[in-house]
XYZ file of N, CA and C in Angstrom:
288
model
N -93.566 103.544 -137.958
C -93.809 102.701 -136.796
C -93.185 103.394 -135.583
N -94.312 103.611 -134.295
C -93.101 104.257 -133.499
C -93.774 103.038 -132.174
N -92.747 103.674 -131.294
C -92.823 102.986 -129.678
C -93.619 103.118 -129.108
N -93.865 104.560 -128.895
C -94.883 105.468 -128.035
C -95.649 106.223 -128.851
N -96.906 105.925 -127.874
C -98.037 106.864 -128.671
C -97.609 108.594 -128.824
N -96.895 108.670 -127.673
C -96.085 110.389 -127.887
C -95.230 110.626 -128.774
N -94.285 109.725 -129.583
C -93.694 109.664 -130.440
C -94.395 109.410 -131.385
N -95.326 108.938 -131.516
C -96.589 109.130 -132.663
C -97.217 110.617 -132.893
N -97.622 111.175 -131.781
C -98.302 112.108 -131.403
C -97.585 113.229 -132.027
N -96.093 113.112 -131.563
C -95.295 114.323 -132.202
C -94.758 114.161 -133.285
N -95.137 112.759 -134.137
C -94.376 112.711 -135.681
C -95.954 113.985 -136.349
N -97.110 112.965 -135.797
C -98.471 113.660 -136.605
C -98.531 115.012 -136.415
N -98.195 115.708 -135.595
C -97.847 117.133 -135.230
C -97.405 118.158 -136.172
N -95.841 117.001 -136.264
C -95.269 117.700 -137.022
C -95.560 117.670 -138.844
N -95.772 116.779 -138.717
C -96.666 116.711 -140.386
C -98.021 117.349 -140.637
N -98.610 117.579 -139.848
C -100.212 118.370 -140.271
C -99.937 120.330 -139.945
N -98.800 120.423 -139.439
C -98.704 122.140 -139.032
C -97.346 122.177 -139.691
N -97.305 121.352 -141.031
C -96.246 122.232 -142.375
C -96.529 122.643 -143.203
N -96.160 123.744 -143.242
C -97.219 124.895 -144.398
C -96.940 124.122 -145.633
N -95.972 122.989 -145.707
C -95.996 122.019 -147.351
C -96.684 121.309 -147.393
N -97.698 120.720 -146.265
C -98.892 119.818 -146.328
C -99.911 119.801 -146.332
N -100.879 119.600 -146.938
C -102.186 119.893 -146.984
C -102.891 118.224 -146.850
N -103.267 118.375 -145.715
C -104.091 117.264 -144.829
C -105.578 117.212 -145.347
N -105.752 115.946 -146.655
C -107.465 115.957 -147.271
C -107.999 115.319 -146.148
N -108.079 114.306 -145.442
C -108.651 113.429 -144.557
C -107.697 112.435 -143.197
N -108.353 113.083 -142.087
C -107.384 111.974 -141.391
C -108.606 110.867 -140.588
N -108.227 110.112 -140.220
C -108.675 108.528 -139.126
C -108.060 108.284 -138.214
N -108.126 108.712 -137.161
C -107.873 108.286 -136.054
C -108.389 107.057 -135.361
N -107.767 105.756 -135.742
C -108.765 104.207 -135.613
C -107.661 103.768 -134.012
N -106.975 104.983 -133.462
C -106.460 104.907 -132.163
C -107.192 105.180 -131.226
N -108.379 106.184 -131.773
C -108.972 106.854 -130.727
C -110.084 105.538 -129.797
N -110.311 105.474 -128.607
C -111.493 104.293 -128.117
C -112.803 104.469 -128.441
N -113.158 105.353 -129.127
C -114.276 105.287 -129.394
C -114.343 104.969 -131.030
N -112.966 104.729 -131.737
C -113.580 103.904 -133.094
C -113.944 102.838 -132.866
N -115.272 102.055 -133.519
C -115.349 100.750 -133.723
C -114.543 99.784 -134.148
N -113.701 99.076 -133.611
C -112.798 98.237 -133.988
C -113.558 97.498 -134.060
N -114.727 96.654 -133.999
C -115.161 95.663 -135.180
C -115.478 96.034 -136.454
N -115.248 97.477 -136.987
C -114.890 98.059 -138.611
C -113.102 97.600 -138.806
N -112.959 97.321 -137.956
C -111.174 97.070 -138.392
C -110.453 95.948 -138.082
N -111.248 94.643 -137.336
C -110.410 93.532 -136.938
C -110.299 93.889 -136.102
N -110.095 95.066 -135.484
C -109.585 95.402 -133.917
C -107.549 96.186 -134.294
N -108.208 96.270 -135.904
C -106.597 97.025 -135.889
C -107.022 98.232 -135.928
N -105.609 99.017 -135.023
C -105.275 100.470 -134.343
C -104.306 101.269 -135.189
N -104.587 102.681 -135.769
C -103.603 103.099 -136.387
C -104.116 104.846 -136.335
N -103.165 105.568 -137.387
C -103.669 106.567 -137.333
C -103.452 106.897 -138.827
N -104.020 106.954 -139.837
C -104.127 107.348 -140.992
C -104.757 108.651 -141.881
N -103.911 109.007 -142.497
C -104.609 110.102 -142.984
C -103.826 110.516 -144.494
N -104.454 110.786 -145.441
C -104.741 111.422 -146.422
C -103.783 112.864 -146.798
N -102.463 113.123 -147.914
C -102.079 114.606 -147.888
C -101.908 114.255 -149.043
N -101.517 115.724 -149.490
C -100.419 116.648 -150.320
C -99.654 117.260 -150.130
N -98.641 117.348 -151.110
C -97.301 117.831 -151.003
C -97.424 119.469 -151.659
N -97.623 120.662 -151.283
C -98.310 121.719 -151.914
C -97.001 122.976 -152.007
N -96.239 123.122 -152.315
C -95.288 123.460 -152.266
C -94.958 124.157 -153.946
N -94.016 125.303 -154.061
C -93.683 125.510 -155.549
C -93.121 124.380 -156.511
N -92.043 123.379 -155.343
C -91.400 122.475 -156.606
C -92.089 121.650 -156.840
N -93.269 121.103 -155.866
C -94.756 120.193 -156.274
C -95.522 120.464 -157.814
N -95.700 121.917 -157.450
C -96.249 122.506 -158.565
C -95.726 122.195 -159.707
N -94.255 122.503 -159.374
C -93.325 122.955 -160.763
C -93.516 121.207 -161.657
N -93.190 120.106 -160.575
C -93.268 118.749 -160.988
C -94.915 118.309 -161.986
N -95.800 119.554 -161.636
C -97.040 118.885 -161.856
C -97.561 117.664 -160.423
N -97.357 117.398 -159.290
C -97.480 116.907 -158.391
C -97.895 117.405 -157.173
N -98.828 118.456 -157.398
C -99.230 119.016 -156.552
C -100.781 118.559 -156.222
N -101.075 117.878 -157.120
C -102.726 117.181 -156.627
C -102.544 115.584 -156.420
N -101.592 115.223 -156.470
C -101.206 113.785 -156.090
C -101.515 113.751 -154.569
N -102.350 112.889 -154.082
C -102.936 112.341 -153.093
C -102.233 110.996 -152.313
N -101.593 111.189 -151.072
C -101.013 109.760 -150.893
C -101.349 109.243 -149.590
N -101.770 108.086 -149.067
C -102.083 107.968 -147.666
C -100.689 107.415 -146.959
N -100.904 108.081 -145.581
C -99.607 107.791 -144.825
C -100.592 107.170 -143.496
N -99.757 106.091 -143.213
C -100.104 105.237 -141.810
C -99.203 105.458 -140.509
N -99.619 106.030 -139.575
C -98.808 105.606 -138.342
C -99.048 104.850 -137.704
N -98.417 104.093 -137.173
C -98.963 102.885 -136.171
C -98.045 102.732 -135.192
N -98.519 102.258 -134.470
C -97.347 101.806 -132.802
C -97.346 100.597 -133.055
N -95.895 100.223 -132.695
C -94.865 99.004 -133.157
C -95.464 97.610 -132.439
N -96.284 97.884 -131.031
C -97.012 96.359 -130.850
C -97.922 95.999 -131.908
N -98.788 97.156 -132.622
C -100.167 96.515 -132.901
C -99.301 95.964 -134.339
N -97.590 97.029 -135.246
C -97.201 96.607 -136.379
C -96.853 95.092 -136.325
N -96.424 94.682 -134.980
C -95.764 93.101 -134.969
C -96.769 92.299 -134.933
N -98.274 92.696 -135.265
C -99.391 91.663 -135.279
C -100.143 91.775 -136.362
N -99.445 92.841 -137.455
C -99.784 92.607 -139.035
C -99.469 91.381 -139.439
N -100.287 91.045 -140.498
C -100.062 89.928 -140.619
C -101.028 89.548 -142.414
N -100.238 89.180 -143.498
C -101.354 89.163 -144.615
C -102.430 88.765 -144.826
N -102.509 87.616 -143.720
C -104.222 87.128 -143.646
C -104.819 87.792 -142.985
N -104.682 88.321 -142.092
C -105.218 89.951 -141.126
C -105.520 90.812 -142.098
N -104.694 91.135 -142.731
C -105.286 92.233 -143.752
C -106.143 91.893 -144.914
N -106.358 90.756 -145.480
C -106.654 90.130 -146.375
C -108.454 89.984 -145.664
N -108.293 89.434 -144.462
C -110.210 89.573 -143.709
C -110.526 91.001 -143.272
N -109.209 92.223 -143.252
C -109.963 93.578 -143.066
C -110.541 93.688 -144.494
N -110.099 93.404 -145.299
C -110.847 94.055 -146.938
C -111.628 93.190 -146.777
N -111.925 91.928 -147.037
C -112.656 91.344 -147.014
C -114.266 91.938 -145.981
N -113.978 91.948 -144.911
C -114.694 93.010 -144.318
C -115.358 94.253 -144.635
N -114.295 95.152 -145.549
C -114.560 96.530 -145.575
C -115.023 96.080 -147.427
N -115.443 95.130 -147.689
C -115.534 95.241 -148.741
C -117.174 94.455 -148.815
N -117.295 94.196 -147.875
C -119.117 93.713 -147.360
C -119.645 94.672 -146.813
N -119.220 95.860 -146.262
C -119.693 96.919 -145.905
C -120.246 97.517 -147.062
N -119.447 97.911 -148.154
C -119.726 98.801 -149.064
C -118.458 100.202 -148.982
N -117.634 99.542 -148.411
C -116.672 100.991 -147.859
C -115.467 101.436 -149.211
């Protein structure tokens, strides 16, 4: 969760240009041109890695896939479980 979208900007920075990460997919649902009626109108920035590294390997955890969310701290104080509960609900009439 950060304050500023620049403090967002430079966490995602620094996580996609570490030679230990390997970035499968990102979403940018910050950008204005996503459809936020695909999302409730929730804003985030999500994306898809791996941890690719020798001791990954060594663990066997080197194809483990995990999604990480950033979000800015107004849109986090308007999560809410029934909010999320009509995004699936949503993304789940799509076919998504």
């Amino acid at each position: 969760v950060f304050a500023t979208i620049s403090d967002l900007t430079r966490a995602l920075g620094s996580i996609i240009t570490d030679d230990n990460v390997r970035v499968e997919r990102l979403k940018n649902r910050l950008d204005p041109r996503h459809p936020s009626d695909e999302t409730g109108g929730y804003r985030d920035v999500c994306f898809n890695m791996r941890v690719v590294n020798k001791e990954a390997m060594s663990l066997g955890v080197d194809m483990h896939v995990c999604e990480v969310q950033l979000i800015l701290l107004d849109f986090a104080k308007l999560r809410t479980a029934e909010g999320h509960a009509r995004y699936v609900q949503a993304r789940n009439r799509r076919g998504v």
